[in-house]
Coordinates of C-alpha atoms in Angstrom, one line a residue:
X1 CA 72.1 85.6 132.8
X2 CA 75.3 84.5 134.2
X3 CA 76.7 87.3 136.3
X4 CA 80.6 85.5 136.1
X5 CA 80.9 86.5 132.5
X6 CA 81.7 89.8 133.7
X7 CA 85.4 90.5 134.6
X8 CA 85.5 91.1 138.5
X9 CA 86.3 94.8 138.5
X10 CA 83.3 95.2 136.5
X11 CA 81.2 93.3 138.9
X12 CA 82.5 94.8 142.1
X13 CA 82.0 98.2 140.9
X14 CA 80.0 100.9 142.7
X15 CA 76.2 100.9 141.3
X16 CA 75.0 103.5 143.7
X17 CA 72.7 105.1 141.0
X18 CA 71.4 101.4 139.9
X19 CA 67.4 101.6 139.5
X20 CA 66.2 97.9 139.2
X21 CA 68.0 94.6 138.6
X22 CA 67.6 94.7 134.7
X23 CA 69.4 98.2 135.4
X24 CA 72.5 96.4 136.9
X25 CA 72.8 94.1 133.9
X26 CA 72.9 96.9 131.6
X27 CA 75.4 98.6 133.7
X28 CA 78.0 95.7 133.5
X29 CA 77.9 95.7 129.6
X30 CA 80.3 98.7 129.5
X31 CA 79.6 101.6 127.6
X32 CA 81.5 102.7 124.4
X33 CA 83.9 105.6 124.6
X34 CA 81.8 108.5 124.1
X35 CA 81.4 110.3 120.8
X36 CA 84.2 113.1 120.2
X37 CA 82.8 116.9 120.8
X38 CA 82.7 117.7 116.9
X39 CA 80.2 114.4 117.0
X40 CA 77.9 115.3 119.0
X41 CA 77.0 118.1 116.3
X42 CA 75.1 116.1 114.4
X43 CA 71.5 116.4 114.3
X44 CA 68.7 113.9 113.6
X45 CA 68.6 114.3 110.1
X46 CA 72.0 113.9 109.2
X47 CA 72.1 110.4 110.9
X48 CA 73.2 107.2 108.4
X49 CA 72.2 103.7 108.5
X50 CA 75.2 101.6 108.1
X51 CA 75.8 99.6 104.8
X52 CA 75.1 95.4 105.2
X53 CA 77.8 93.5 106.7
X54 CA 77.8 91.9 102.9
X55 CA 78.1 95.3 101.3
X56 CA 81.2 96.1 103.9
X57 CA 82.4 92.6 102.4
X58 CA 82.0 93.5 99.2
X59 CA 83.9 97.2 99.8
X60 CA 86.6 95.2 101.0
X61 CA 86.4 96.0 104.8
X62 CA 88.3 93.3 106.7
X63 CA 86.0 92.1 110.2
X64 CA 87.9 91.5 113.7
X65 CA 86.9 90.3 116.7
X66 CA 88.1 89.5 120.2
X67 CA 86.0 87.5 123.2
X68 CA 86.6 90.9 125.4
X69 CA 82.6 90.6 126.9
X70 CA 83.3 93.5 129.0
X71 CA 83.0 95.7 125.8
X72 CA 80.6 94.2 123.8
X73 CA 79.7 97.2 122.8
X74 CA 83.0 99.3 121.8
X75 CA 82.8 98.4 118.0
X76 CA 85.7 100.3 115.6
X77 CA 86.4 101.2 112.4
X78 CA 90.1 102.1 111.3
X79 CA 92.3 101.7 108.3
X80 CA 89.3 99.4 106.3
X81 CA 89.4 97.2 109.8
X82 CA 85.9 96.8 111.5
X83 CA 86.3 95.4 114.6
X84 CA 83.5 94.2 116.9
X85 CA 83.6 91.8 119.8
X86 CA 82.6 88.6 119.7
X87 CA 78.7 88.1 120.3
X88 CA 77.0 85.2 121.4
X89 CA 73.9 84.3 120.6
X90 CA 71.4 81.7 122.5
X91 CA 67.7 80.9 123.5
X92 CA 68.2 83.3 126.0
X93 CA 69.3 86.4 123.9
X94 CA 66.3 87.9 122.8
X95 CA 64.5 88.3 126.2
X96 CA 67.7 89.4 128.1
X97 CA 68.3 92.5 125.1
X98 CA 64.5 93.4 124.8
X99 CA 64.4 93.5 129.0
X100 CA 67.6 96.1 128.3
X101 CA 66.0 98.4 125.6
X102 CA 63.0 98.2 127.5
X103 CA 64.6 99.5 130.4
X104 CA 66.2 102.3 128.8
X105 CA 63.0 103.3 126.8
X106 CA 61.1 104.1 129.6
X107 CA 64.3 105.6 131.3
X108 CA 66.0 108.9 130.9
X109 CA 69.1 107.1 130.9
X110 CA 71.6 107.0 128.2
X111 CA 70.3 104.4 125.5
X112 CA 73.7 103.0 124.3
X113 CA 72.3 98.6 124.2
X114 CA 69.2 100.5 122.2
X115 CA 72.3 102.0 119.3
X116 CA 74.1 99.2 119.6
X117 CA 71.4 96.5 118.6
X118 CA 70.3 99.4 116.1
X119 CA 73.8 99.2 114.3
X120 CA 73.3 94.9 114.6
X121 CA 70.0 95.4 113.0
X122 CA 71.1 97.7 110.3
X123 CA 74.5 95.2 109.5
X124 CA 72.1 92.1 109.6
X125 CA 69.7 92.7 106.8
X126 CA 69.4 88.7 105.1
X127 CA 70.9 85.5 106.1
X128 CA 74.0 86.0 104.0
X129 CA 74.8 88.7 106.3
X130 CA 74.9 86.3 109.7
X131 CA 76.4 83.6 107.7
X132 CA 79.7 86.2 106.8
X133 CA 79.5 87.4 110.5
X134 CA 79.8 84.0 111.8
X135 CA 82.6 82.8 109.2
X136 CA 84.6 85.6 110.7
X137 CA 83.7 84.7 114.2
X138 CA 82.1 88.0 115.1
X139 CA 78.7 85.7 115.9
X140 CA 78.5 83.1 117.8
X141 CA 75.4 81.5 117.3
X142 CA 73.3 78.7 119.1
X143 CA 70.2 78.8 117.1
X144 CA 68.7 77.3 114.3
X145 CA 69.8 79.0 111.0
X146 CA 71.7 82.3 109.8
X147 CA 67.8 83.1 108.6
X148 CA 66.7 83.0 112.4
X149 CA 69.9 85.0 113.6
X150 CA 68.6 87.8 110.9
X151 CA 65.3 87.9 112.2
X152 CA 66.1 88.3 115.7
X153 CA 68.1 91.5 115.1
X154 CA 65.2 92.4 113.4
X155 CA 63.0 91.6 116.6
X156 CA 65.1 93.3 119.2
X157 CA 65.4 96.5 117.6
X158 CA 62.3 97.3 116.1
X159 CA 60.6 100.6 116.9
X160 CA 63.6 101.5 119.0
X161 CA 64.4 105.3 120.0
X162 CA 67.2 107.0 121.2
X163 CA 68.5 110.1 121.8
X164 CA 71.9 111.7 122.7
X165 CA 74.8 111.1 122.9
X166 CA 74.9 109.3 119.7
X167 CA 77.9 106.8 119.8
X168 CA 78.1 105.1 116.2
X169 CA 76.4 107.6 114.3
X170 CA 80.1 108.7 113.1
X171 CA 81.0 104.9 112.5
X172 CA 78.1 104.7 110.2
X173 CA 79.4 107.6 108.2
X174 CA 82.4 106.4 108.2
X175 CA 81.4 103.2 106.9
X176 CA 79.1 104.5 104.8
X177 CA 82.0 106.9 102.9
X178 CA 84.4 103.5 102.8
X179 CA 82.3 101.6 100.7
X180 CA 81.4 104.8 98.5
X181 CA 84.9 104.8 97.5
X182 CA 85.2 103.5 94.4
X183 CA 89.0 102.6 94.9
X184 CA 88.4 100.3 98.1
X185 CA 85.5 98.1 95.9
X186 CA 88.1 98.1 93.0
X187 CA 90.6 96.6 95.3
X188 CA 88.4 94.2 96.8
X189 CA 86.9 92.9 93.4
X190 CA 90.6 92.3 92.5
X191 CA 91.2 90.5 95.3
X192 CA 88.8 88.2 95.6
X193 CA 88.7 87.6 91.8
X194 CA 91.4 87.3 90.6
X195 CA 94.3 87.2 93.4
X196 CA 92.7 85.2 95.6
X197 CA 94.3 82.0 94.7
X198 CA 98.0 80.9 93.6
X199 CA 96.5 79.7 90.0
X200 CA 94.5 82.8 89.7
X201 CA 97.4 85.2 90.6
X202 CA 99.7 83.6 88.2
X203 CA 97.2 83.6 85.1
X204 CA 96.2 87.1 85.3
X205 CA 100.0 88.2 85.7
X206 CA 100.5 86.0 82.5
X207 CA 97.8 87.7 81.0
X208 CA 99.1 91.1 81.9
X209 CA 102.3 90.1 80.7
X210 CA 100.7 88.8 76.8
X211 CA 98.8 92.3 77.0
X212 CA 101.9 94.6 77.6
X213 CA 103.4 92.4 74.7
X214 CA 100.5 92.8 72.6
X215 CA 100.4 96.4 73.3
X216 CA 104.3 96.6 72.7
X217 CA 104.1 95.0 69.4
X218 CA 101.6 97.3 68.4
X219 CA 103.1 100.2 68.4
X220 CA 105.9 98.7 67.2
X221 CA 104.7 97.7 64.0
X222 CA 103.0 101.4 63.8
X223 CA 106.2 102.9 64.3
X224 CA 108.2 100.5 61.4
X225 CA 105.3 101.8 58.5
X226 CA 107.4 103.4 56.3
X227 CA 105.6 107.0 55.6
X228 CA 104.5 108.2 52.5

């Protein structure tokens, strides 16, 4: 674990309350802004898993990411825009996150690396998934495969608690009611079928254009029947 990835300020900050070394590590990837008041209303059983990072893609939701390590964790969703920061993943990756969760499992500490490796988890379902991630630079990976990157989300968070204050549980829903609108996966099928290139684009205007025709003659025709 190199300490220097950290910006300074993080680094030089007072840990007075630090419990153990694995502690200190934990403390310098930043929390993310807590969850708003009316958030924190949520109970167990109306938390949402988030949709797949190739359902999102699907939806239409556009991924953005920034090498700000300092706040790995502060993912956000606005305007169809998810943006995470840029993870890197290595032979070392596993060990360091499991060492975190552990920690905060057998703490009564805030569990925010436990909900943030959840969300991971829940976003990287199959190996389609981590390939997406990593064409749009959210993953950095030093591993074998996308298939290997899938499983280690898998790896890290399984059987993971935690417990309040719930910090993407209103991302999730939020996600989760994007891609249940039917007019963003509309969108994004036009899009990407049939505007997504310059030869595309012009035949389906043509087409639209021999349709309104069509259409036009139609009625015209029905309208020039003499009646009886």
């Amino acid at each position: 674990m190199k300490i220097d990835k950290f910006p300074a300020h993080v680094v030089s900050a007072n840990h007075d309350q630090v419990n153990h070394f694995v502690d200190f590590i934990r403390r310098n990837y930043l929390a993310p802004p807590p969850p708003k008041e009316d958030e924190q209303k949520h109970n167990a059983k109306d938390h949402e898993i988030p949709p797949s990072v190739t359902a999102l893609d699907e939806a239409g939701v556009k991924f953005e990411t920034t090498k700000d390590s300092a706040s790995l964790l502060n993912i956000e969703f606005n305007n169809g825009r998810l943006k995470i920061p840029n993870f890197v993943v290595d032979d070392w990756t596993e060990t360091l996150f499991r060492n975190l969760i552990a920690f905060e499992q057998c703490h009564d500490t805030e569990k925010y690396i436990s909900q943030f490796m959840f969300l991971m988890m829940c976003m990287i379902r199959t190996s389609k998934d981590a390939d997406l991630l990593m064409n749009y630079g959210v993953l950095s990976s030093m591993l074998g495969s996308s298939k290997d990157l899938s499983i280690l989300f898998k790896h890290i968070s399984r059987d993971v608690g935690f417990g309040e204050p719930y910090y993407y549980f209103q991302t999730c829903a939020n996600l989760n009611a994007y891609c249940n609108t039917r007019r963003h996966r509309w969108k994004a099928i036009l899009k990407r079928d049939y505007f997504n290139t310059p030869w595309k684009i012009a035949s389906t205007i043509a087409a639209i254009i021999l349709l309104v025709l069509t259409f036009t003659q139609t009625v015209c025709s029905i309208l020039s029947v003499p009646k009886t």
